mmCIF file of C-alpha atoms in Angstrom:
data_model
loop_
_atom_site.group_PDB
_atom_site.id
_atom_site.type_symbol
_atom_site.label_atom_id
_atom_site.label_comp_id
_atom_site.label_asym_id
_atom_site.label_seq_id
_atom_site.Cartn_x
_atom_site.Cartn_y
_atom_site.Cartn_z
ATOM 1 C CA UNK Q 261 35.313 -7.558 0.505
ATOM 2 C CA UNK Q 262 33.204 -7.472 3.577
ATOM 3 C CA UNK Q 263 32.146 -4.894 5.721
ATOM 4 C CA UNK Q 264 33.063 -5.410 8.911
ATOM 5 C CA UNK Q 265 30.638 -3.310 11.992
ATOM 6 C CA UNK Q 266 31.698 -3.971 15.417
ATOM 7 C CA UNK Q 267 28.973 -2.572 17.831
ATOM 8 C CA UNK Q 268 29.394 -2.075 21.696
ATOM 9 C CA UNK Q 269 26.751 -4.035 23.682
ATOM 10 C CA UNK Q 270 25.387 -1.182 24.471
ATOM 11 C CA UNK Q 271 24.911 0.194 20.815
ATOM 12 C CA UNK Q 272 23.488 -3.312 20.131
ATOM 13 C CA UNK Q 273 20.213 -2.765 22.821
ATOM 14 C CA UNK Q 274 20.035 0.828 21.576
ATOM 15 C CA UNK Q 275 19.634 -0.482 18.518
ATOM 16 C CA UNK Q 276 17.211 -3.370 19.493
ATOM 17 C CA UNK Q 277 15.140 -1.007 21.575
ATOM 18 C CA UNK Q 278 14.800 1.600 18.787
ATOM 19 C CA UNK Q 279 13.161 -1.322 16.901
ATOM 20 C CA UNK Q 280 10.672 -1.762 19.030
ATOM 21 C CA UNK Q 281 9.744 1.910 19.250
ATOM 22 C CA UNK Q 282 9.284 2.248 15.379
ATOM 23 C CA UNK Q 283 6.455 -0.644 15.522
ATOM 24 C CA UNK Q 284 4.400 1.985 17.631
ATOM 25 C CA UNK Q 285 4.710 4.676 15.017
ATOM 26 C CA UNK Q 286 0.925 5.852 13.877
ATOM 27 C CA UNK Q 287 0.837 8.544 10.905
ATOM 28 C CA UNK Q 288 -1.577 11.285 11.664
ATOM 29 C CA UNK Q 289 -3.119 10.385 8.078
ATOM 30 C CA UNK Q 290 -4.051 6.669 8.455
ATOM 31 C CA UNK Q 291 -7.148 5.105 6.274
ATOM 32 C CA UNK Q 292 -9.252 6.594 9.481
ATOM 33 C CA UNK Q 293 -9.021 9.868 8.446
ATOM 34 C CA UNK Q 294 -9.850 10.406 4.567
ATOM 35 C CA UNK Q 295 -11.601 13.616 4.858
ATOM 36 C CA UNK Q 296 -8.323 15.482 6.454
ATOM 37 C CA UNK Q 297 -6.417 15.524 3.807
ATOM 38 C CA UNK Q 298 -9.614 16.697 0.927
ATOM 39 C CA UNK Q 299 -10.473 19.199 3.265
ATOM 40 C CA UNK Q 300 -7.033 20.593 3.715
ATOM 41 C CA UNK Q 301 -6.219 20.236 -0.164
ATOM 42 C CA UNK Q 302 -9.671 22.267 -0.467
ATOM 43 C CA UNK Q 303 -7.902 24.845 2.130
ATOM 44 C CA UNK Q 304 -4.516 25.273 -0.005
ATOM 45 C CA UNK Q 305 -6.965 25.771 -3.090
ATOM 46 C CA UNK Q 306 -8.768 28.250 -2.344
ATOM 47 C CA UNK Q 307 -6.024 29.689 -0.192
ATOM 48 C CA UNK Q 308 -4.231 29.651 -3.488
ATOM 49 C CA UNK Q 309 -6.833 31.510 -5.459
ATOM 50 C CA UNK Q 310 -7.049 34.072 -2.597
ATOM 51 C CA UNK Q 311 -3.377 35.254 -3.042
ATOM 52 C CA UNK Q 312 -3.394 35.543 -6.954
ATOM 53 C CA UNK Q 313 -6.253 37.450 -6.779
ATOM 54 C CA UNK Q 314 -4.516 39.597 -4.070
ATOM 55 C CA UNK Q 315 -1.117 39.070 -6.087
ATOM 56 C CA UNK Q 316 -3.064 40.456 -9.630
ATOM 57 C CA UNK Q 317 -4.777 43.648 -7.875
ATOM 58 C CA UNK Q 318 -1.137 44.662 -6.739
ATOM 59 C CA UNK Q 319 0.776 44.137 -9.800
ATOM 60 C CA UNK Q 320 -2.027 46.127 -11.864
ATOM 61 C CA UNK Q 321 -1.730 48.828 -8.607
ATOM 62 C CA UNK Q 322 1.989 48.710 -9.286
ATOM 63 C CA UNK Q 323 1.646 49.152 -12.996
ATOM 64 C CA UNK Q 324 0.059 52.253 -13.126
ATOM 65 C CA UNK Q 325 2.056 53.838 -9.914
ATOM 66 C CA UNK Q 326 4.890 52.983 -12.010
ATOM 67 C CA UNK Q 327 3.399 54.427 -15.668
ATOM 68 C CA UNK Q 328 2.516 57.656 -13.384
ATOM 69 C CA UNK Q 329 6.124 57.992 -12.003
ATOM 70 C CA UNK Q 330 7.158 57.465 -15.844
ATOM 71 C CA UNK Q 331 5.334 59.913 -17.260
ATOM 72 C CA UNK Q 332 6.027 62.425 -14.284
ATOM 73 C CA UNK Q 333 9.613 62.499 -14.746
ATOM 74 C CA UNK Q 334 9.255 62.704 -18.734
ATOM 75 C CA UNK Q 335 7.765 65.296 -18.079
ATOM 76 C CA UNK Q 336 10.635 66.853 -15.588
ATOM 77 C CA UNK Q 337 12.857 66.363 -18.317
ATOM 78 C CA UNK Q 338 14.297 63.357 -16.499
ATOM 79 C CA UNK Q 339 17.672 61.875 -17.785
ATOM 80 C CA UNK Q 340 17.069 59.655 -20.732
ATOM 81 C CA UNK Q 341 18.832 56.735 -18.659
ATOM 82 C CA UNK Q 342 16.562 56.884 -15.768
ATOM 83 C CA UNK Q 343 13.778 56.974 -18.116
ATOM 84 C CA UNK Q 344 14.800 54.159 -19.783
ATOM 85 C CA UNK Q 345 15.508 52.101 -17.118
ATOM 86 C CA UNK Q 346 11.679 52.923 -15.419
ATOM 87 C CA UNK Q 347 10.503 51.784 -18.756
ATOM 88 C CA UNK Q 348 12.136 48.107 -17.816
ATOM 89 C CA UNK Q 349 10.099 47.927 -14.310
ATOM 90 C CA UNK Q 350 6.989 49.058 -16.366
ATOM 91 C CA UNK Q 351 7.825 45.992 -18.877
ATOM 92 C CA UNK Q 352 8.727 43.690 -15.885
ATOM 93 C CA UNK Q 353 5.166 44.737 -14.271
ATOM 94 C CA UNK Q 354 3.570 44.223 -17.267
ATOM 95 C CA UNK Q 355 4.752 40.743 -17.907
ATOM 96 C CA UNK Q 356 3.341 39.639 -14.071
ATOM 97 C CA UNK Q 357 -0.239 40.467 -15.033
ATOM 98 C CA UNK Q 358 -0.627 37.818 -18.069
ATOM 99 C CA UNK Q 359 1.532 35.043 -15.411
ATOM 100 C CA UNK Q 360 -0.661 35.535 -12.602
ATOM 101 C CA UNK Q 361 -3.722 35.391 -14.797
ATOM 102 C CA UNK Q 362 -2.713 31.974 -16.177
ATOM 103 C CA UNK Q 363 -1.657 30.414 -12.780
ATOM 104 C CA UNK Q 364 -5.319 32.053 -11.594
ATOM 105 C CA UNK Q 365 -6.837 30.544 -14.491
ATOM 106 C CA UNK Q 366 -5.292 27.177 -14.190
ATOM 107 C CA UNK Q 367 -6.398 26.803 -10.132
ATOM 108 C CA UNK Q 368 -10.069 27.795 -10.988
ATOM 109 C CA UNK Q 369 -10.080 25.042 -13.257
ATOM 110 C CA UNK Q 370 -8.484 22.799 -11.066
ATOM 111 C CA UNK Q 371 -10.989 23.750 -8.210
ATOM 112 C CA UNK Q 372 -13.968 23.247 -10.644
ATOM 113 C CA UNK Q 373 -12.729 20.143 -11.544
ATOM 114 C CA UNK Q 374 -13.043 18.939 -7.707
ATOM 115 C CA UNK Q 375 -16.154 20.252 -7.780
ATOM 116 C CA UNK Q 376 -17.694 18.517 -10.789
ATOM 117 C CA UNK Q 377 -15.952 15.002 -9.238
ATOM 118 C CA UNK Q 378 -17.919 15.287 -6.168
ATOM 119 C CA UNK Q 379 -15.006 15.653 -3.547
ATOM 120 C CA UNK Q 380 -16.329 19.095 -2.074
ATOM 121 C CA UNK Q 381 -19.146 18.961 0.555
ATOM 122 C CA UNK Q 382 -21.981 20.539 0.314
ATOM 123 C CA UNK Q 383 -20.650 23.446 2.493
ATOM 124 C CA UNK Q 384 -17.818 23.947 0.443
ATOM 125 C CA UNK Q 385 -19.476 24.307 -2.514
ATOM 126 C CA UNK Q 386 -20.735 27.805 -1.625
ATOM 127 C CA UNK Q 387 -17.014 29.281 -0.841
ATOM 128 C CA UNK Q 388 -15.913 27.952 -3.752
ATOM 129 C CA UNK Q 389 -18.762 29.686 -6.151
ATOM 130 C CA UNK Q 390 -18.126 32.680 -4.499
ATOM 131 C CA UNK Q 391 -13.852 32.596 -5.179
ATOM 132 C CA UNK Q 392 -14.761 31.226 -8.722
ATOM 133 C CA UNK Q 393 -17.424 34.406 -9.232
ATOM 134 C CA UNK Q 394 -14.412 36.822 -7.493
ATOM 135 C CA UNK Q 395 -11.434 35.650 -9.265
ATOM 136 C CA UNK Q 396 -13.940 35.879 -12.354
ATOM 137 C CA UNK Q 397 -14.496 39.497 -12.118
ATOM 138 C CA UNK Q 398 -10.927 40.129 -11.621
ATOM 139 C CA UNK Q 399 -9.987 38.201 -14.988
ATOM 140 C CA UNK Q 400 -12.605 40.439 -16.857
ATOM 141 C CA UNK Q 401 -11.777 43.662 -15.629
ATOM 142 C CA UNK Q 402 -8.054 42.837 -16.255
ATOM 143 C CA UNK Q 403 -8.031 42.099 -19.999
#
């Protein structure tokens, strides 16, 4: 119950040569470079924190456009349907804010916790006070 692979002498020094050419592989993130990969994780952080706070000021901008269209059309006398069904996308923007306050919450804590364990430079420490103390005031003028 063998398997039997007949190669061309041809495939054979394809093969042989491809050999070769893996040995020279290098990865771009060899024990040479340990500060690329902090300093981009650092970069995704913050870049992180950037969109939910961007993300958290649109869904509350959304919320009340929405609440205002609501209460316009009540006001119209609006089919009960259509009101009903504007007071789902009122519910479904209501139910982003408290996500996108946890996920917020959770990668300010994760960033502090790089922080307190030393793996942000000096000059890193500043951008990251001043996204903690922005994403702060967001979180207490949401609740």
């Amino acid at each position: 119950m063998g398997l039997k692979l007949d190669f061309s002498e041809k495939q054979k020094s394809e093969m042989d040569s491809d050999d070769k050419n893996i040995s020279s592989i290098h990865f771009s993130h060899s024990s040479g470079s340990s500060q690329a990969p902090s300093a981009r994780e650092l970069e995704i952080k913050i870049g992180t924190i950037k969109r939910l706070i961007r993300d958290l000021s649109v869904y509350k901008e959304e919320l009340k456009t929405e609440e205002d269209r609501y209460l316009k059309w009540k006001e119209d006398g609006e089919d009960e349907y259509v009101l009903r069904k504007q007071k789902q996308v009122i519910n479904e923007c209501w139910r982003m804010i408290p996500d996108t306050e946890r996920r917020l919450a959770y990668a300010l804590e994760k960033l502090r916790q790089d922080q307190m364990e030393g793996k942000i430079t000096e000059e890193d420490i500043f951008c990251v006070e001043t996204m903690v103390k922005e994403a702060g005031i967001v979180i207490e003028h949401s609740r």
